[in-house]
XYZ file of C-alpha atoms in Angstrom:
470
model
C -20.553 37.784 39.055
C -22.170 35.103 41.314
C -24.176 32.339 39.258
C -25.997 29.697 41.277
C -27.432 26.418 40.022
C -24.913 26.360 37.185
C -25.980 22.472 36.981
C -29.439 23.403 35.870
C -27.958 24.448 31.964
C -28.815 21.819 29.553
C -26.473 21.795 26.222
C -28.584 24.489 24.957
C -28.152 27.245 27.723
C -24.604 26.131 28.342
C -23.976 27.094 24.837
C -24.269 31.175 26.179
C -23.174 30.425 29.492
C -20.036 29.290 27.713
C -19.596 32.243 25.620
C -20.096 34.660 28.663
C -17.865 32.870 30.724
C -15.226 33.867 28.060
C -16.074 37.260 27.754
C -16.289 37.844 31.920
C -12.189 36.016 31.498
C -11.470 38.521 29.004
C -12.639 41.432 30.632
C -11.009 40.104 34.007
C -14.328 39.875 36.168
C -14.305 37.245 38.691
C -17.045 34.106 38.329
C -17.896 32.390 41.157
C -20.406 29.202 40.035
C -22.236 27.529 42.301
C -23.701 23.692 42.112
C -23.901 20.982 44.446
C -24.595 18.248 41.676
C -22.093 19.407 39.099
C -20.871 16.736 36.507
C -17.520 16.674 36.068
C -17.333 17.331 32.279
C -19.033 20.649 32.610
C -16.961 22.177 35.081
C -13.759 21.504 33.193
C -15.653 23.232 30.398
C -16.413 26.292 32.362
C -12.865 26.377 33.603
C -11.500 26.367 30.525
C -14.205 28.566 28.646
C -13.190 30.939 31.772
C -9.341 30.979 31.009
C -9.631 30.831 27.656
C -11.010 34.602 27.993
C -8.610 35.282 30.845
C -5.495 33.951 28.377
C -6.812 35.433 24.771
C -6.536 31.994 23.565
C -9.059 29.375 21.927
C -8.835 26.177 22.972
C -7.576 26.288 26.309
C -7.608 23.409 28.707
C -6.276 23.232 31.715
C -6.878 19.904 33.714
C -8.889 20.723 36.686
C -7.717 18.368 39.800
C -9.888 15.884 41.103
C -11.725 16.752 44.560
C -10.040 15.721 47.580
C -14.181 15.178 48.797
C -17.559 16.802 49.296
C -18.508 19.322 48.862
C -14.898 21.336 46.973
C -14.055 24.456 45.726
C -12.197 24.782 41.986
C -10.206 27.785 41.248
C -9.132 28.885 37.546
C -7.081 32.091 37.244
C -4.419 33.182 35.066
C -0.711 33.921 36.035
C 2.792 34.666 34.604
C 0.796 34.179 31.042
C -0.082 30.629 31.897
C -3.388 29.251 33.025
C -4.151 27.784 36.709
C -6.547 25.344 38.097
C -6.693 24.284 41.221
C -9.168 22.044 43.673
C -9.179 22.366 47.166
C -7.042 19.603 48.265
C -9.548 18.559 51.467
C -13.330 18.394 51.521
C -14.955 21.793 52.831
C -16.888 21.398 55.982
C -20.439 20.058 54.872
C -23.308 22.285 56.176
C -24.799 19.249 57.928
C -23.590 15.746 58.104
C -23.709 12.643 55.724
C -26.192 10.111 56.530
C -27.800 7.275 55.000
C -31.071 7.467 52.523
C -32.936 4.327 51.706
C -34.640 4.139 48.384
C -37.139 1.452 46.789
C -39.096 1.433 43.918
C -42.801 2.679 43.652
C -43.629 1.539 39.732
C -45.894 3.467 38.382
C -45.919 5.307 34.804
C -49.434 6.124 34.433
C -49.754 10.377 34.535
C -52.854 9.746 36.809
C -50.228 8.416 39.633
C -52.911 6.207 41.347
C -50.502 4.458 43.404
C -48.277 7.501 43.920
C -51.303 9.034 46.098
C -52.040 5.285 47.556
C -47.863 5.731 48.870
C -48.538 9.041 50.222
C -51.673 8.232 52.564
C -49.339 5.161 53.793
C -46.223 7.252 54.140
C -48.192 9.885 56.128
C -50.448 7.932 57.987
C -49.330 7.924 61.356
C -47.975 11.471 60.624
C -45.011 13.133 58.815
C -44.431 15.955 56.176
C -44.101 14.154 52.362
C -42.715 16.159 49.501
C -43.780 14.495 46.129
C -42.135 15.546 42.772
C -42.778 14.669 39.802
C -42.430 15.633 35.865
C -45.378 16.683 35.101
C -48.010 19.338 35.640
C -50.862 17.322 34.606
C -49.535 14.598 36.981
C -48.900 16.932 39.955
C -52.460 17.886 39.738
C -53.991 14.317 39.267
C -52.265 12.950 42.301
C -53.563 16.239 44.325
C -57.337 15.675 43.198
C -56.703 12.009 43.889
C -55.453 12.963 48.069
C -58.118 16.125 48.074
C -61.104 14.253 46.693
C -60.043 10.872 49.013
C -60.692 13.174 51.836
C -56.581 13.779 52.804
C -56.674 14.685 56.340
C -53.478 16.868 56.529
C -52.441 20.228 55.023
C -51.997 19.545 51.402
C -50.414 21.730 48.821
C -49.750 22.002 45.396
C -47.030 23.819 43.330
C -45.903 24.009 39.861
C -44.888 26.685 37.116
C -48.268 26.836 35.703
C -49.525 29.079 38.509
C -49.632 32.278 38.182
C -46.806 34.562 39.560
C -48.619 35.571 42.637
C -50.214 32.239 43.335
C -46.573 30.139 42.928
C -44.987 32.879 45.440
C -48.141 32.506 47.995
C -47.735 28.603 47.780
C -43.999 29.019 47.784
C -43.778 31.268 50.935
C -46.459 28.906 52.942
C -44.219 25.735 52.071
C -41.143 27.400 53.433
C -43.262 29.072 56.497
C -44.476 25.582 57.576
C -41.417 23.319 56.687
C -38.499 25.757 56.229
C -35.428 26.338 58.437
C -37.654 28.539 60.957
C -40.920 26.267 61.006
C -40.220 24.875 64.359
C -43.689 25.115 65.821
C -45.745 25.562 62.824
C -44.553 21.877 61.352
C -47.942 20.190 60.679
C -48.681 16.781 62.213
C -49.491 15.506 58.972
C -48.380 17.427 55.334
C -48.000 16.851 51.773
C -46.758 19.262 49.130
C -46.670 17.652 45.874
C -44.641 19.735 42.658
C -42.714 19.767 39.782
C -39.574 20.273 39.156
C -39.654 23.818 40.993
C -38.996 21.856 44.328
C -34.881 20.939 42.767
C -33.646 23.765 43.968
C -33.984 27.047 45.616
C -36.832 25.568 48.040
C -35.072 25.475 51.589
C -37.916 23.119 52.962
C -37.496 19.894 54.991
C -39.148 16.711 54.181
C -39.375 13.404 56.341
C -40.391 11.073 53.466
C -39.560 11.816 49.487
C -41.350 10.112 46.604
C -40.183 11.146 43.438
C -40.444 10.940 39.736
C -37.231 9.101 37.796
C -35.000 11.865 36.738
C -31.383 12.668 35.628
C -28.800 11.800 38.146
C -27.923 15.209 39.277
C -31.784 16.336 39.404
C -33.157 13.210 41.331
C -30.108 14.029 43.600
C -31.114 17.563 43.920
C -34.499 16.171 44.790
C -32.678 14.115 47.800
C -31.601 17.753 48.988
C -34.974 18.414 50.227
C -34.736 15.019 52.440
C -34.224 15.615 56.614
C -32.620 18.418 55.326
C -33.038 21.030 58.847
C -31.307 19.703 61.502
C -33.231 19.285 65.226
C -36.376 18.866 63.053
C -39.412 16.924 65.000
C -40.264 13.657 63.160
C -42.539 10.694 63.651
C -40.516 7.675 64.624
C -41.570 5.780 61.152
C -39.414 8.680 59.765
C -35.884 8.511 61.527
C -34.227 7.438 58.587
C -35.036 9.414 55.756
C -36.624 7.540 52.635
C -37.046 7.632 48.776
C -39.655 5.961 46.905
C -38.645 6.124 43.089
C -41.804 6.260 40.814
C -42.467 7.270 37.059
C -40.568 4.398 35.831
C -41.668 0.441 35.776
C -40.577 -3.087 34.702
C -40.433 -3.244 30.790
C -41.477 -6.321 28.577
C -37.564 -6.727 28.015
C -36.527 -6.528 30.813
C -35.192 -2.875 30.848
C -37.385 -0.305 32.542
C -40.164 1.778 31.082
C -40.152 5.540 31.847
C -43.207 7.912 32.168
C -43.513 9.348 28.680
C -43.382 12.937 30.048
C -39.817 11.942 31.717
C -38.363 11.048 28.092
C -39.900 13.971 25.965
C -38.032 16.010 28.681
C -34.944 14.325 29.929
C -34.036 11.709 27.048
C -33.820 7.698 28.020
C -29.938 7.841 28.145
C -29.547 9.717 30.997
C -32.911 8.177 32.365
C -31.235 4.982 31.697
C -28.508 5.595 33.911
C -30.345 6.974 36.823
C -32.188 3.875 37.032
C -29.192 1.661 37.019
C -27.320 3.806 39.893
C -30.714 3.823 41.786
C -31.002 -0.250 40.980
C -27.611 -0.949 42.863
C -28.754 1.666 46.194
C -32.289 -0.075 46.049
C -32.133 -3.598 44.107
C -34.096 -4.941 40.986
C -37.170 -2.921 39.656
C -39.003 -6.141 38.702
C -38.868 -6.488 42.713
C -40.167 -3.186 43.616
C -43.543 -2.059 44.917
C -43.095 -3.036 48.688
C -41.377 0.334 49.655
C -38.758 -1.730 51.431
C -35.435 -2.452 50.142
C -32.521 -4.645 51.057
C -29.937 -2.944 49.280
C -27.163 -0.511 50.397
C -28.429 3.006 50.146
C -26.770 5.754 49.481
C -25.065 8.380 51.813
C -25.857 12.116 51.483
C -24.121 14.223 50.743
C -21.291 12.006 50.611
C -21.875 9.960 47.348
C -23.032 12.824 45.419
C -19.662 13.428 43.718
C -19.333 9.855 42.687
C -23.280 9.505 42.007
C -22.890 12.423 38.832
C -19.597 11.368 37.888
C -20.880 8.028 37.211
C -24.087 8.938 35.577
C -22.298 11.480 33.364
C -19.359 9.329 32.903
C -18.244 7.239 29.570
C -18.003 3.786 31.393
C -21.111 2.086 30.793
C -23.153 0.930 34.119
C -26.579 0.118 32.660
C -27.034 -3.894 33.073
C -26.874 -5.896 30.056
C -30.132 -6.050 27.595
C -31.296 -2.533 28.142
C -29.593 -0.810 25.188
C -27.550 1.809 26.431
C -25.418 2.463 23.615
C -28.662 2.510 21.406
C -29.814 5.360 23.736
C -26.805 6.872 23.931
C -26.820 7.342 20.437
C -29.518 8.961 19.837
C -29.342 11.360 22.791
C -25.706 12.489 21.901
C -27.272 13.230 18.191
C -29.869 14.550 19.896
C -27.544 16.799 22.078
C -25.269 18.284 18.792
C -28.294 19.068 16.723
C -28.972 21.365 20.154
C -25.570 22.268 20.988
C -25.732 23.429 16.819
C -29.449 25.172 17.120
C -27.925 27.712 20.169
C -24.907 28.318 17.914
C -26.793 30.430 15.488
C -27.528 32.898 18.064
C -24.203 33.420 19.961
C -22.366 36.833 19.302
C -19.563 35.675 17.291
C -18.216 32.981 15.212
C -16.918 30.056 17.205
C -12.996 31.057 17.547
C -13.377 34.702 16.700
C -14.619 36.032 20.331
C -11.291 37.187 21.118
C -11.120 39.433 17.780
C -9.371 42.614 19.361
C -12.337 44.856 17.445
C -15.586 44.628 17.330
C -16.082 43.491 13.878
C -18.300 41.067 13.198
C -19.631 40.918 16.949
C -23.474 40.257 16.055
C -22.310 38.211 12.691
C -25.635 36.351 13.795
C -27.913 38.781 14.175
C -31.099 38.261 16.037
C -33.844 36.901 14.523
C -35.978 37.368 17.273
C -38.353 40.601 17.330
C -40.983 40.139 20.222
C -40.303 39.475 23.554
C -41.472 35.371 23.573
C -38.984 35.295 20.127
C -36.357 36.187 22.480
C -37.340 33.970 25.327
C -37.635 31.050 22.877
C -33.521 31.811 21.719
C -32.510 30.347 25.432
C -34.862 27.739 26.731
C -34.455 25.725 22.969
C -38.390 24.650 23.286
C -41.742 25.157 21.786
C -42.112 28.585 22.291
C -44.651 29.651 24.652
C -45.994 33.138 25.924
C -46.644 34.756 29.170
C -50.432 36.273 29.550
C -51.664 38.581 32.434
C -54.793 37.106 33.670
C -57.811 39.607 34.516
C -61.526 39.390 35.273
C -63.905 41.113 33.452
C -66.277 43.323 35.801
C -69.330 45.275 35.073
C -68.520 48.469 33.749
C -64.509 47.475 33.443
C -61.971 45.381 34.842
C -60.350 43.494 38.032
C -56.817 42.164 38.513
C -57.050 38.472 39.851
C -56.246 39.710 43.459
C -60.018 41.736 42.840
C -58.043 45.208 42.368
C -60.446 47.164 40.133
C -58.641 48.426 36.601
C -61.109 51.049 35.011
C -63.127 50.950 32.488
C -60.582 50.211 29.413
C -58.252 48.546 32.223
C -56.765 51.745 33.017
C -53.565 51.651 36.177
C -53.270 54.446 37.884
C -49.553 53.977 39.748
C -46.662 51.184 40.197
C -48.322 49.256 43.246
C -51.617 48.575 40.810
C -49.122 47.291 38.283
C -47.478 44.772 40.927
C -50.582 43.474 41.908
C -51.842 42.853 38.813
C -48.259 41.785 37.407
C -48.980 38.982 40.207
C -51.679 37.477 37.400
C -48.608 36.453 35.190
C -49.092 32.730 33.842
C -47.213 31.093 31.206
C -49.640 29.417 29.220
C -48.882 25.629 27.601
C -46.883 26.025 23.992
C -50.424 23.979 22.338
C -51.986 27.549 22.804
C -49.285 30.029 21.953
C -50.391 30.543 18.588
C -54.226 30.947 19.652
C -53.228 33.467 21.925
C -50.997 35.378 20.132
C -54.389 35.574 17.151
C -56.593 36.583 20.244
C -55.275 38.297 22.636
C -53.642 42.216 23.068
C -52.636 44.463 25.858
C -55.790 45.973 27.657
C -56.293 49.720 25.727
C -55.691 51.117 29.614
C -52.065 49.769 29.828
C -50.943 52.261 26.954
C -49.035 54.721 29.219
C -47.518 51.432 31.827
C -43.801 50.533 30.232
C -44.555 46.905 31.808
C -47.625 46.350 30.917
C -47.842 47.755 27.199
C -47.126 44.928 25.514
C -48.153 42.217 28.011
C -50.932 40.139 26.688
C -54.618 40.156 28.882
C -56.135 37.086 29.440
C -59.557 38.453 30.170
C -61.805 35.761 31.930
C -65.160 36.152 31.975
C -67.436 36.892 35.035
C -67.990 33.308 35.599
C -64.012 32.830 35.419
C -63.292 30.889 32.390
C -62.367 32.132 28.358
C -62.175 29.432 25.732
C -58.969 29.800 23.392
C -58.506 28.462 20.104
C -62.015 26.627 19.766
């Protein structure tokens, strides 16, 4: 079993990632994990949830080695009885070179991110390809009215998980086509994508210039990934040396820094805390930011990754003094067991009982969940939310939001029909889940489709709007 982005499990999913790591030990299937921003804590966790399975044993822990350098492979395996963990004892050859990334501050915590799209025209105005990030839909899309309605002359793009399905993949596939591996050719002059946190990882684009919402250690460095990241790529000359401008946080009344509320509700101020400290030594004070210059060291990537998460996840404090790290620490490690406790209730057995050599007792727990969202809602540890097909409302019937026309009751007549109109999948904001779960039902034509039976329809008027919850 191959799992990438292992990195991307908060307490919550690592809580069944855990648990199936032990089972795939016990029944002796090989695990490879994959992460290039992995914090040392967790992978000794997963090594030893691994041979705990692979031994029979609760409890097992088995030191894992410290890497040699960047990036490293860990292997756990059992032998003679007795556990094994090793770490490659030199660095693996990097897919592309170390070299040095300059950050500065941009502060800025208002969602509108007026001077984020001020950055961008400057960043981009003698040409270049910008990839902006931040943590918020509603931000993502007020910077991109901000560049569209200022008259942005460039290609300009926007991305984030409230598109729908077929939308997202259309935007995806264009990003990659123009600033992928193969672009070559078809590398605008002058480009901006700005997204969410989709862009962290499984986006194989290139950037010349990154501005960037504060976030976790591992995530802002996952962010960096995206930076000069194709070798033999054309760039201007402004953008030899690839550059970060750090935004969603500013200079607070006490001298700490104030974080975008969207960042906290999401991330927590501990680990926001020390994000800002590691990116205060590569690109000096806060207080001091705004010129997009910095005097400071820089950091070297991929290099310093290992170092970078091991120091953000670490237990010596590096936060400077007056900005109340152990006060945030607090409450996000409360914060973290009342989570780690919620995804508890739903594992398959009782914590120390997995290796039971029956099957007694196996769903002790029991599902609570009954519908489909109910189920969804058991892993991502949120407000739950649902998933709506989105159609148009024609005369005499229906249309799928490519224009593919449904019948009369919204009737599909084969698997290709169902794709396309599959491709109208949005997940709508928690705030409405209830209203649509009161209003909406499955089109009466979808009966006789297994995937679209109990799939929600979003019907939208002819003039393309439908009021929920009013």
């Amino acid at each position: 079993m191959v799992v990438d982005e292992v990195h991307a499990a908060d307490v919550y999913m690592r809580q069944f990632l855990v648990e199936a790591l032990r089972w795939l030990g016990q029944a002796g299937v090989p695990v490879v994990l994959l992460s290039a921003t992995l914090p040392p804590a967790q992978r000794q966790r997963f090594v030893d949830a691994y041979l705990s399975g692979v031994l029979g044993t609760a409890d097992v822990h088995q030191a894992v080695p410290e890497p040699a350098g960047y990036p490293c492979v860990t292997v756990a395996y059992g032998a003679d009885g007795g556990a094994v963990a090793e770490t490659s004892r030199e660095a693996v050859r990097p897919w592309r070179e170390s070299a040095p990334v300059r950050l500065a501050w941009l502060p800025d915590v208002d969602p509108a991110g007026t001077p984020v799209a001020a950055a961008v025209r400057k960043a981009v105005a003698d040409g270049g390809v910008a990839l902006v990030v931040v943590n918020q839909v509603a931000r993502a899309q007020a910077i991109y009215r901000d560049l569209q309605e200022g008259g942005f002359d460039g290609v300009l793009h926007l991305l984030h998980a409230r598109l729908c399905a077929a939308h997202r993949a259309d935007r995806t596939a264009e990003c990659l086509r123009l600033m992928g591996p193969q672009a070559g050719e078809y590398r605008p002059e002058r480009m901006v994508v700005i997204a969410t946190q989709l862009a962290e990882q499984s986006f194989d684009v290139d950037a010349d210039v990154l501005i960037t919402d504060l976030a976790p250690a591992d995530l802002l460095l996952q962010r960096i990934g995206r930076l000069h990241r194709h070798g033999g790529t054309r760039r201007p000359s402004a953008h030899h040396v690839p550059q970060v401008l750090v935004t969603g946080v500013a200079p607070g009344r006490d001298g700490g820094p104030r974080f975008l509320h969207a960042s906290k509700q999401i991330y927590g101020e501990w680990s926001l805390l020390r994000a800002a400290a590691l990116v205060t030594e590569a690109a000096g004070p806060l207080a001091g930011g705004g010129t997009g210059v910095s005097t400071a060291s820089g950091w070297s990537i991929p290099a310093d990754v290992p170092e970078l998460v091991a120091r953000a996840y670490g237990d010596a404090g590096i936060c400077p003094a007056g900005w109340d790290e152990s006060g945030a620490w607090e409450r996000w490690s409360a914060k973290e067991r009342e989570r780690e406790k919620n995804a508890e209730e739903f594992l398959l057995c009782r914590r120390r009982e997995w290796a039971f050599p029956t099957l007694e007792g196996l769903h002790y727990a029991g599902s609570r969940a009954a519908s489909e969202e109910q189920l969804d809602a058991v892993v991502r540890d949120g407000d739950p939310s649902v998933e709506v097909v989105i159609v148009r409302r024609a005369s005499g019937g229906y249309r799928g939001i490519d224009g593919t026309w449904l019948g009369v009751h919204g009737e599909v007549d084969d698997d290709e029909v169902t794709d396309r109109l599959m491709g109208g999948t949005v997940r709508l904001p928690p705030g409405l889940t209830e209203a649509a779960q009161d209003e909406l039902s499955p089109l009466p034509g979808w009966a006789g489709r297994p995937w679209l039976r109990y799939r929600l329809a979003l019907v939208l008027e002819e003039d393309g709007t439908r009021l929920l919850g009013a």
